[in-house]
PDB file of C-alpha atoms in Angstrom:
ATOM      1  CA  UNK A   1       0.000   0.000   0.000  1.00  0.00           C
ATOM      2  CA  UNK A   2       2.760   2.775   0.767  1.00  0.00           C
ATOM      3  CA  UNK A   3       5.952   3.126  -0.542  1.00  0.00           C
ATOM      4  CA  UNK A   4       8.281   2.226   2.687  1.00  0.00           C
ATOM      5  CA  UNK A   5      11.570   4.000   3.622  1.00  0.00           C
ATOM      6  CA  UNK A   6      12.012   3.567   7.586  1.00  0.00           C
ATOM      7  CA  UNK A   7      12.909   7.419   8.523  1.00  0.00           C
ATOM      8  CA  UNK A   8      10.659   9.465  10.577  1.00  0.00           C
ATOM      9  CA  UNK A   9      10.501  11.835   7.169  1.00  0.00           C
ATOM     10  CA  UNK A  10       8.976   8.891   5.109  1.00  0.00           C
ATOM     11  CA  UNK A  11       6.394   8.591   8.204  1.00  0.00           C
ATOM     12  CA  UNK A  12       5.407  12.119   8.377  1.00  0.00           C
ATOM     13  CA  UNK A  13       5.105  11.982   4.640  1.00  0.00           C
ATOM     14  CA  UNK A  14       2.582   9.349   4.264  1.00  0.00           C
ATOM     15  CA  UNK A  15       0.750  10.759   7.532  1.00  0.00           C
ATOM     16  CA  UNK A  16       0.347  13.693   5.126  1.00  0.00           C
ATOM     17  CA  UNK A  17      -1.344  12.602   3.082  1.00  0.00           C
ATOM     18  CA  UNK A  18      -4.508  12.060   4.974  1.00  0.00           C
ATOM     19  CA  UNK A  19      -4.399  15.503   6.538  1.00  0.00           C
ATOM     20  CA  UNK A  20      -7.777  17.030   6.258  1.00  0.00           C
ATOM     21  CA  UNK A  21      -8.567  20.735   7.501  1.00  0.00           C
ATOM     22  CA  UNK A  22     -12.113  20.238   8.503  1.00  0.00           C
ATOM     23  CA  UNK A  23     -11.157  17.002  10.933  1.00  0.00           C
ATOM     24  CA  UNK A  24      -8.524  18.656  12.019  1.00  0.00           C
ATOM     25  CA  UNK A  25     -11.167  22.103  13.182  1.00  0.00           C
ATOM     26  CA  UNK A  26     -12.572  19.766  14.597  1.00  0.00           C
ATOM     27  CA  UNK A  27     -10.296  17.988  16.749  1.00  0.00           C
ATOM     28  CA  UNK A  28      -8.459  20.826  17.977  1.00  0.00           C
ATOM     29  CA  UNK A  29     -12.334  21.564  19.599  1.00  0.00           C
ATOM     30  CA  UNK A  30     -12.118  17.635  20.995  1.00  0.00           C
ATOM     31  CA  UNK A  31      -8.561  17.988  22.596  1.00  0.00           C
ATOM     32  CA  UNK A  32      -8.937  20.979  23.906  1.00  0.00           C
ATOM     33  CA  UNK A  33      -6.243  23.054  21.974  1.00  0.00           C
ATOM     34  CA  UNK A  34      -7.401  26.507  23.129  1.00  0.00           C
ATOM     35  CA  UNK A  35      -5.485  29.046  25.141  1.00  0.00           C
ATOM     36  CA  UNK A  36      -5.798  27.903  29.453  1.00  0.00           C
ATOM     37  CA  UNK A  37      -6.994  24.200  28.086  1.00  0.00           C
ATOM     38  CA  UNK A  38      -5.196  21.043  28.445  1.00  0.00           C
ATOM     39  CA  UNK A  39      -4.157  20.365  25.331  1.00  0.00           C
ATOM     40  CA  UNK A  40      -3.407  24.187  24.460  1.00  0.00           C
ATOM     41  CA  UNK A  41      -0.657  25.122  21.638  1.00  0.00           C
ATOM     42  CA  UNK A  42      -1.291  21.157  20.253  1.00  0.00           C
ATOM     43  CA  UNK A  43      -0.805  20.881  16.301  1.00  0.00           C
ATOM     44  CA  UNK A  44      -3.679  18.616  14.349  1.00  0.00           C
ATOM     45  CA  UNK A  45      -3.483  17.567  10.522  1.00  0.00           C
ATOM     46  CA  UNK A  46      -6.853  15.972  10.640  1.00  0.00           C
ATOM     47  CA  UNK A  47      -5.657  12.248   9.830  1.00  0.00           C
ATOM     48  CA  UNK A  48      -7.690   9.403  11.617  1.00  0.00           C
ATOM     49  CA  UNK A  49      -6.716   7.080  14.076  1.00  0.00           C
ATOM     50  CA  UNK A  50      -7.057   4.169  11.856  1.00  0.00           C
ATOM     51  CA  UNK A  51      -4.915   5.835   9.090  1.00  0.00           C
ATOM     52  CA  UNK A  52      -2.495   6.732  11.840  1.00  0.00           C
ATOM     53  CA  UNK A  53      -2.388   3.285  12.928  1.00  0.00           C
ATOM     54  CA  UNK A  54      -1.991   2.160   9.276  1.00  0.00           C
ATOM     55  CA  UNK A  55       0.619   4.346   8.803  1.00  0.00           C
ATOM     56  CA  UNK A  56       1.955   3.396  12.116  1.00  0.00           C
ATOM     57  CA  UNK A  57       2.282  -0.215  10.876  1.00  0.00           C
ATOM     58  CA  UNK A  58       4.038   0.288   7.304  1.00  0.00           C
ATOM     59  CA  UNK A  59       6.792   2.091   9.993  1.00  0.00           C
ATOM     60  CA  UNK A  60       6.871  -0.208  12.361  1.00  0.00           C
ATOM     61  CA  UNK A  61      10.955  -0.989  11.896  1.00  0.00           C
ATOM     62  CA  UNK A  62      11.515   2.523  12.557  1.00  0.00           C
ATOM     63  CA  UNK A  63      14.776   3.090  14.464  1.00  0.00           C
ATOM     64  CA  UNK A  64      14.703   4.407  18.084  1.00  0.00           C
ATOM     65  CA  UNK A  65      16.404   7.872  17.017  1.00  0.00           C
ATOM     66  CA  UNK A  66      13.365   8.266  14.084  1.00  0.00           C
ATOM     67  CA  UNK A  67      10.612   7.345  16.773  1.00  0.00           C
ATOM     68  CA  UNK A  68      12.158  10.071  18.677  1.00  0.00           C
ATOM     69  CA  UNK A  69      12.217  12.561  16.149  1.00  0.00           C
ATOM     70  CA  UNK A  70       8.294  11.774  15.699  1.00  0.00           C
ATOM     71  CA  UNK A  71       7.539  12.077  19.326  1.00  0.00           C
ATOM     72  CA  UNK A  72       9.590  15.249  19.505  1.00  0.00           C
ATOM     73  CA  UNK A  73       7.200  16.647  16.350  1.00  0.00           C
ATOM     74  CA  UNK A  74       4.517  19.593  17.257  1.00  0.00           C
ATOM     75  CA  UNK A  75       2.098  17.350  15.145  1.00  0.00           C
ATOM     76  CA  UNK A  76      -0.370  15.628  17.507  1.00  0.00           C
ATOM     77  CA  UNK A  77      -0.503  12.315  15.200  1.00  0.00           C
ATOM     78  CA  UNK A  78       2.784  11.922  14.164  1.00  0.00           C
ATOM     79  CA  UNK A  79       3.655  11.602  18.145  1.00  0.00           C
ATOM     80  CA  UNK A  80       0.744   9.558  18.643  1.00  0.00           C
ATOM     81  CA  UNK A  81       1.793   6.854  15.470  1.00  0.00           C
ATOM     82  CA  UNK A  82       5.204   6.941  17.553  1.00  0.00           C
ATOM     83  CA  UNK A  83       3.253   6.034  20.550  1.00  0.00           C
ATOM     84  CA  UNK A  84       1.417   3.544  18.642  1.00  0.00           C
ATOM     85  CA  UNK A  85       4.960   1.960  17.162  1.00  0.00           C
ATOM     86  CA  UNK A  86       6.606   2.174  20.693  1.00  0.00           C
ATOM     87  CA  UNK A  87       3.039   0.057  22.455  1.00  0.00           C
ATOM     88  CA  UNK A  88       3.020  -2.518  19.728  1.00  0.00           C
ATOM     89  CA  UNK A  89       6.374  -3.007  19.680  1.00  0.00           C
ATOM     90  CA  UNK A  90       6.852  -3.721  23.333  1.00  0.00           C
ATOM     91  CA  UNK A  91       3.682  -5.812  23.329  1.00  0.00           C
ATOM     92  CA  UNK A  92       5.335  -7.955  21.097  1.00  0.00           C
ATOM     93  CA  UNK A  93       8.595  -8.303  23.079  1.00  0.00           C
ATOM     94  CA  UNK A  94       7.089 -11.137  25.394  1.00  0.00           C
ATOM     95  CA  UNK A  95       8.514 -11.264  29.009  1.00  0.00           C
ATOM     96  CA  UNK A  96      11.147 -13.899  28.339  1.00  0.00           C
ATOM     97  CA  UNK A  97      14.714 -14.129  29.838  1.00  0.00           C
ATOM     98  CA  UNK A  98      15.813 -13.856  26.119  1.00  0.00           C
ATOM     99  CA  UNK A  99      15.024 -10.356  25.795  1.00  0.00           C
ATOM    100  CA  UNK A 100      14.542  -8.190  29.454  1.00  0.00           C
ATOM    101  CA  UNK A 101      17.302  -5.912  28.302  1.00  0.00           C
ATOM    102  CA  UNK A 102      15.045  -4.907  25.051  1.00  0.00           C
ATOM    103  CA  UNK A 103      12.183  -4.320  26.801  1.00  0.00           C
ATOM    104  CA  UNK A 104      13.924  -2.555  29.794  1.00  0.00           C
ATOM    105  CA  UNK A 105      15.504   0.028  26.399  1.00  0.00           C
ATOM    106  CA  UNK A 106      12.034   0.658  25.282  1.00  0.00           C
ATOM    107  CA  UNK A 107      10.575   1.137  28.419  1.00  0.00           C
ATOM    108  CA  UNK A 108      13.280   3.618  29.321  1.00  0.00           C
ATOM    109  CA  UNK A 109      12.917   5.343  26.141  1.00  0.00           C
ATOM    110  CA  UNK A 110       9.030   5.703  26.669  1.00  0.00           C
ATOM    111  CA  UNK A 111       9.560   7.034  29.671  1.00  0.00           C
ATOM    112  CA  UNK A 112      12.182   9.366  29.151  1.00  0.00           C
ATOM    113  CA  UNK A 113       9.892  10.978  26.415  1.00  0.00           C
ATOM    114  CA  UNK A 114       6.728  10.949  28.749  1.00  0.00           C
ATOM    115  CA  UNK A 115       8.951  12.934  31.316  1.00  0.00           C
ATOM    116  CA  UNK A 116       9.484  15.013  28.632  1.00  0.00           C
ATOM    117  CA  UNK A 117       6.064  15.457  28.121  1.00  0.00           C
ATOM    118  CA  UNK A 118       5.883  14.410  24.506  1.00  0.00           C
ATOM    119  CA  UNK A 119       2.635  12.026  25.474  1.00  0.00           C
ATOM    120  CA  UNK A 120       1.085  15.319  26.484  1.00  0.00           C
ATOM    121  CA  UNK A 121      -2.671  14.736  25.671  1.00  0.00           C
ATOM    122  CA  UNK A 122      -4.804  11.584  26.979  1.00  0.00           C
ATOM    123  CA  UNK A 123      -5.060   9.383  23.902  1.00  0.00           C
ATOM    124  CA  UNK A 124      -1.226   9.507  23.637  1.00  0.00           C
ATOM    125  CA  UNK A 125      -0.957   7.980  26.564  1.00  0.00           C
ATOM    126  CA  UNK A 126      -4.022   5.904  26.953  1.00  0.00           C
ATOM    127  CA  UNK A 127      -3.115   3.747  23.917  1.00  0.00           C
ATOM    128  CA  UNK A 128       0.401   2.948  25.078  1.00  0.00           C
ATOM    129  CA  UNK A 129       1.246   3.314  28.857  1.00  0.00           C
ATOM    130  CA  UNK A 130      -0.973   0.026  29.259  1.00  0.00           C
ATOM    131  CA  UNK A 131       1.205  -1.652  27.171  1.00  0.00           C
ATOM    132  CA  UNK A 132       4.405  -0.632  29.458  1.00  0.00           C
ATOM    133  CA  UNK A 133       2.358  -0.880  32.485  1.00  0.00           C
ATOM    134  CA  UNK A 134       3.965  -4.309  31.522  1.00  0.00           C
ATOM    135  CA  UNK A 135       7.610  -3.548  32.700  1.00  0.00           C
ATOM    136  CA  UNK A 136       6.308  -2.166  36.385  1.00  0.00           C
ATOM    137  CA  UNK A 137       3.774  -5.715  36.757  1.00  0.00           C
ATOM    138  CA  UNK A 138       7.310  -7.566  36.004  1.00  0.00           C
ATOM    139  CA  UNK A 139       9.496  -5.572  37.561  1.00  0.00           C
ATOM    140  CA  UNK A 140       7.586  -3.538  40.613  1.00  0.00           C
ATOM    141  CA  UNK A 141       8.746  -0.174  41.284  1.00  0.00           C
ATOM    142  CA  UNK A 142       6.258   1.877  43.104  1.00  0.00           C
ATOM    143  CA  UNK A 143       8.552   4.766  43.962  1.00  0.00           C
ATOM    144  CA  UNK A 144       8.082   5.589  40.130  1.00  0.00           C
ATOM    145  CA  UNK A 145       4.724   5.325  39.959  1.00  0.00           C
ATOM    146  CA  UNK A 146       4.518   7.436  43.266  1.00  0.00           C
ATOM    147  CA  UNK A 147       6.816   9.612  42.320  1.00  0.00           C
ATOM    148  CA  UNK A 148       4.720  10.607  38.483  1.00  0.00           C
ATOM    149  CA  UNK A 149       1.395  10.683  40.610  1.00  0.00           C
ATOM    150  CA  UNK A 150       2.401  13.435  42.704  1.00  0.00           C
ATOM    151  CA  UNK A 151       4.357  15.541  39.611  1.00  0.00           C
ATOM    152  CA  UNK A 152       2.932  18.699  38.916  1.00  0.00           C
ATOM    153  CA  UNK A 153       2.632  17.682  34.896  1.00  0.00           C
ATOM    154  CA  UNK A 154      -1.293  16.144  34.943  1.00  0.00           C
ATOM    155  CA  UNK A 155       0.267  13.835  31.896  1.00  0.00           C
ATOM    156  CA  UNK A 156       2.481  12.278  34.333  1.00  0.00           C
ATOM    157  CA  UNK A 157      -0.173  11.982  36.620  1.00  0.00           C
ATOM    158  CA  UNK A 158      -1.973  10.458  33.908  1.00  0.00           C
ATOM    159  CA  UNK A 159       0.506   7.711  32.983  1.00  0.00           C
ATOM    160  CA  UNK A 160       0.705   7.047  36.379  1.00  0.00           C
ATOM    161  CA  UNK A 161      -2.617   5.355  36.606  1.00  0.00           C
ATOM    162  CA  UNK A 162      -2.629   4.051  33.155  1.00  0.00           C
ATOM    163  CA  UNK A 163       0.609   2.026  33.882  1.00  0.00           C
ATOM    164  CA  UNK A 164      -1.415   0.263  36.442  1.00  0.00           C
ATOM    165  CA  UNK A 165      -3.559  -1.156  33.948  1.00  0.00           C
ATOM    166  CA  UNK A 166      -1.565  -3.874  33.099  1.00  0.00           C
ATOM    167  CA  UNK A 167      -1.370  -4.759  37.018  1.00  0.00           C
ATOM    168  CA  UNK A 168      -4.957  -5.344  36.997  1.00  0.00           C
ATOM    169  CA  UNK A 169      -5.366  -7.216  33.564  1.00  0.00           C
ATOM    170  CA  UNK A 170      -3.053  -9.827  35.864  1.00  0.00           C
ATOM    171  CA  UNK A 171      -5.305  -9.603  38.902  1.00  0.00           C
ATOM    172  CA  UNK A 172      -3.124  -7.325  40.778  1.00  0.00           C
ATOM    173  CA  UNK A 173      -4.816  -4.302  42.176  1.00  0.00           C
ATOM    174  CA  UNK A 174      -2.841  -2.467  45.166  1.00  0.00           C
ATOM    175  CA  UNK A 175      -1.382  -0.399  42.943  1.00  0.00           C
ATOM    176  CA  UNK A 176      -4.438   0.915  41.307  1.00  0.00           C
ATOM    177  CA  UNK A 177      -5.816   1.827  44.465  1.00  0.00           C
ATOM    178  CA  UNK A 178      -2.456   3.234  46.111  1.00  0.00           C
ATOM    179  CA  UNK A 179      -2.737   5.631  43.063  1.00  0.00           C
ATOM    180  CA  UNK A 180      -5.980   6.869  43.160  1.00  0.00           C
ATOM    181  CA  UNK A 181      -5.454   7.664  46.669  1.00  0.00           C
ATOM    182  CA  UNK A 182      -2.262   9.943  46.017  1.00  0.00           C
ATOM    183  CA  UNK A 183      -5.176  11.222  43.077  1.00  0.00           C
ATOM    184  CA  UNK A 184      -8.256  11.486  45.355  1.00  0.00           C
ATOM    185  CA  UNK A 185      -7.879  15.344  45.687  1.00  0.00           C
ATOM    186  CA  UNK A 186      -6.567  16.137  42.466  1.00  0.00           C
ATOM    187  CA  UNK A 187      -8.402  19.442  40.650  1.00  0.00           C
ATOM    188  CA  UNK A 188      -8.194  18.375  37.062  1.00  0.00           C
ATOM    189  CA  UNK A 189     -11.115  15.937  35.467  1.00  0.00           C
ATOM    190  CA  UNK A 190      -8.745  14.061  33.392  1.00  0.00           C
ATOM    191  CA  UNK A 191      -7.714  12.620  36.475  1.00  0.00           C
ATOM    192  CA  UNK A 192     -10.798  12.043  37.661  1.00  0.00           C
ATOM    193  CA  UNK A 193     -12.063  10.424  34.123  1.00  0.00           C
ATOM    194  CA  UNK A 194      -8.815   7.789  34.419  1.00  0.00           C
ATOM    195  CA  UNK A 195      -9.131   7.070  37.890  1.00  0.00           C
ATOM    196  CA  UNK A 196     -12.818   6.200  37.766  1.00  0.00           C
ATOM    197  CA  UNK A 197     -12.108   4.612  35.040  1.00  0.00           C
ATOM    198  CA  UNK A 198      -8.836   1.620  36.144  1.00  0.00           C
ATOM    199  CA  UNK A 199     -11.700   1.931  39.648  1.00  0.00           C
ATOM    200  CA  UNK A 200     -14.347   0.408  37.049  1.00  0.00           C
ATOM    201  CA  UNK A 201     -11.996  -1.838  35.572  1.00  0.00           C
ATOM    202  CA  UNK A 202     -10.694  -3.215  39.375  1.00  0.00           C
ATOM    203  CA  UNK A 203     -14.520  -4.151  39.893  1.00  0.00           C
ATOM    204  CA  UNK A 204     -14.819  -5.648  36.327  1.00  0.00           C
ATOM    205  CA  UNK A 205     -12.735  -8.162  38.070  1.00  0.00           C
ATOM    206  CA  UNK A 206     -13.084  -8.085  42.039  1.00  0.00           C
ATOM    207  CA  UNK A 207     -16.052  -6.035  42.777  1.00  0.00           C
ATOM    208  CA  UNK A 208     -15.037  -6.469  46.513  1.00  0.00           C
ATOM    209  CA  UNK A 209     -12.052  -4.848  46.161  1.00  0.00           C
ATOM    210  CA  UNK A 210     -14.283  -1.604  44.287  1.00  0.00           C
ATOM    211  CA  UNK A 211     -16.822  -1.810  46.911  1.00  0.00           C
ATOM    212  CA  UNK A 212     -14.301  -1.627  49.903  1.00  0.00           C
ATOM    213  CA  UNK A 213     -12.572   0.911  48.340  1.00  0.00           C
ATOM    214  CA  UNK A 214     -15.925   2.913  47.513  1.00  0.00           C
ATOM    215  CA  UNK A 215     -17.004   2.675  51.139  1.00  0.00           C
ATOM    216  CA  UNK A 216     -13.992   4.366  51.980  1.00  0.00           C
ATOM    217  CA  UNK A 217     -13.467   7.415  49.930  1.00  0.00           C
ATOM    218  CA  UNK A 218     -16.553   7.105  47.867  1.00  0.00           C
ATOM    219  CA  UNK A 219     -18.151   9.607  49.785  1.00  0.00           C
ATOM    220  CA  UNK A 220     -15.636  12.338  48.866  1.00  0.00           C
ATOM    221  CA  UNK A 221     -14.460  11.528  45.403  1.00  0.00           C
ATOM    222  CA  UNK A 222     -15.181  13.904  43.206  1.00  0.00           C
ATOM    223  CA  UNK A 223     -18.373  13.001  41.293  1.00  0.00           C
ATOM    224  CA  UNK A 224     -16.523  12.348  37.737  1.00  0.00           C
ATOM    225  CA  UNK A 225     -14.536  10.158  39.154  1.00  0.00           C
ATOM    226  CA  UNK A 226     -17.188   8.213  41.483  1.00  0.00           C
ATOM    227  CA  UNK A 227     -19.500   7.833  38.540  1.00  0.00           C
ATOM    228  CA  UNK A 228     -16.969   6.625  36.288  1.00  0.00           C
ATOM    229  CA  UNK A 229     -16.174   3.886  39.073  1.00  0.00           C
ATOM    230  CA  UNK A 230     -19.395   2.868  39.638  1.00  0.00           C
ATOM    231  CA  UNK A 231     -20.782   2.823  36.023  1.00  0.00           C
ATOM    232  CA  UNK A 232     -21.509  -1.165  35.979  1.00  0.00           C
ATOM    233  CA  UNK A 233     -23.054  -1.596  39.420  1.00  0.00           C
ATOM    234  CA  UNK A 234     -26.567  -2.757  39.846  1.00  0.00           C
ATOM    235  CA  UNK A 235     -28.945   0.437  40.081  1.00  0.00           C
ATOM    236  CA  UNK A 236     -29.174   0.818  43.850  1.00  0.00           C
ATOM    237  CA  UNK A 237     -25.580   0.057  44.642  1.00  0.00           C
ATOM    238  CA  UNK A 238     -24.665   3.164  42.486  1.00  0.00           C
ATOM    239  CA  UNK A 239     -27.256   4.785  44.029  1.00  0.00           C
ATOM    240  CA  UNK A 240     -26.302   3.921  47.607  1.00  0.00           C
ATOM    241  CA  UNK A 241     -22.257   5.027  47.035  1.00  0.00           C
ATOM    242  CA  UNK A 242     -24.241   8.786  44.949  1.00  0.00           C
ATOM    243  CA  UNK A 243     -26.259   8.681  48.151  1.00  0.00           C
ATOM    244  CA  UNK A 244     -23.270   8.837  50.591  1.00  0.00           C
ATOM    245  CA  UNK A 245     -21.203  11.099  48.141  1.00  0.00           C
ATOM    246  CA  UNK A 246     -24.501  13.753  48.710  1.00  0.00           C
ATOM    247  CA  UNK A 247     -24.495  13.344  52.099  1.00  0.00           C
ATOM    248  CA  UNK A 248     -20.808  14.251  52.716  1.00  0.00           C
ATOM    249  CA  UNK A 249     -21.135  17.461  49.925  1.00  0.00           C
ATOM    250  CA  UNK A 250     -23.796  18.441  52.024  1.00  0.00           C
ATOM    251  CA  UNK A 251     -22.573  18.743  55.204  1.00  0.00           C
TER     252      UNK A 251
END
């Protein structure tokens, strides 16, 4: 389908082609590109996320140095097809003692960019720090994921929780819920979205573990985040944890 050259100037190319001004209006609106709002200053060419994944795959041999110089672009999808390469590439590096030190390198390497805050809008980092949530279930290191819960940057924040996604795909959910403690008071909604959301995900798969934590600080999370968390409980168990959440507002 394309013509393949592995540089990052092959990449953006291609990407190019599917640029479209109207999508691109449009998603600035969705990201929030506007002056005060999260994702102000951020750069759309209007291409999909199918045709950025497509894209994504005819690249996927792409050097570390050329996935850096996409991540380090102003263009919102050429850093999200590197975070797209990056994901799929680690997923694919299974945890064997053949290849730790590989996936160690690109876990560093995402990292090192997300400090940077080249992952700096929600999908970027939604769609791949699950994927390297995988290093942190192999190889714990909750000073880490303490340490980018209580940064200042909201997308480290952000990637904080996500990483503990792959902890709970494996049945593992301390981790989760040590984060969204450190995130209980945090002002922006983003958090609040993600941490209701890995909440919902912990009950998908022990809802003892959701309702014990519920009990506890349901009553004063904010209400994003408590509704997110409590999306796929019966009626009147949702309405119970709202009920206690009123209460406490209201005093």
């Amino acid at each position: 389908m394309f013509h393949v050259e592995q540089t990052a100037a092959e990449a953006k190319k291609t990407l190019a082609a599917f640029a479209d001004p109207v999508r691109a209006s449009n998603s600035n609106w969705f990201f929030k590109t506007g002056p005060g709002e999260y994702g102000e200053g951020d750069v759309f060419i209007g291409a999909t996320v199918p045709q950025v994944r497509s894209v994504g795959k005819a690249f996927k041999n792409l050097p570390l140095d050329q996935l850096e110089e996409l991540a380090q672009s102003p263009i919102h999808e050429e850093r999200l097809m590197s975070a797209h390469i990056l994901a799929e590439r680690f997923a694919k590096l299974k945890p064997t003692l053949a290849n730790p030190a590989l996936r160690q390198e690109l876990f560093d390497f995402y990292l090192r960019l997300g400090l940077e805050q080249r992952w700096n809008n929600w999908d970027l980092i939604d769609t791949s720090a699950p994927y390297f949530g995988g290093w942190l279930l192999e190889n714990p290191n909750p000073d880490l994921l303490e340490d980018l819960a209580n940064s200042e940057s909201l997308w480290d924040r952000r990637m904080a929780v996500m990483f503990t996604f792959a902890h709970i795909r494996a049945g593992i959910f301390e981790p989760t819920l040590r984060i969204a403690r450190i995130l209980h008071n945090d002002k922006q909604d983003l958090i609040h979205k993600a941490v209701g959301w890995m909440l919902r995900e912990v009950g998908n798969r022990n809802i003892d573990a959701l309702r014990l934590y519920l009990e506890e600080m349901g009553a004063t999370m904010a209400r994003t985040q408590l509704r997110y968390a409590i999306e796929k409980l019966e009626p009147a168990e949702r309405a119970h944890f709202m009920g206690l959440a009123k209460v406490a507002r209201n005093r």
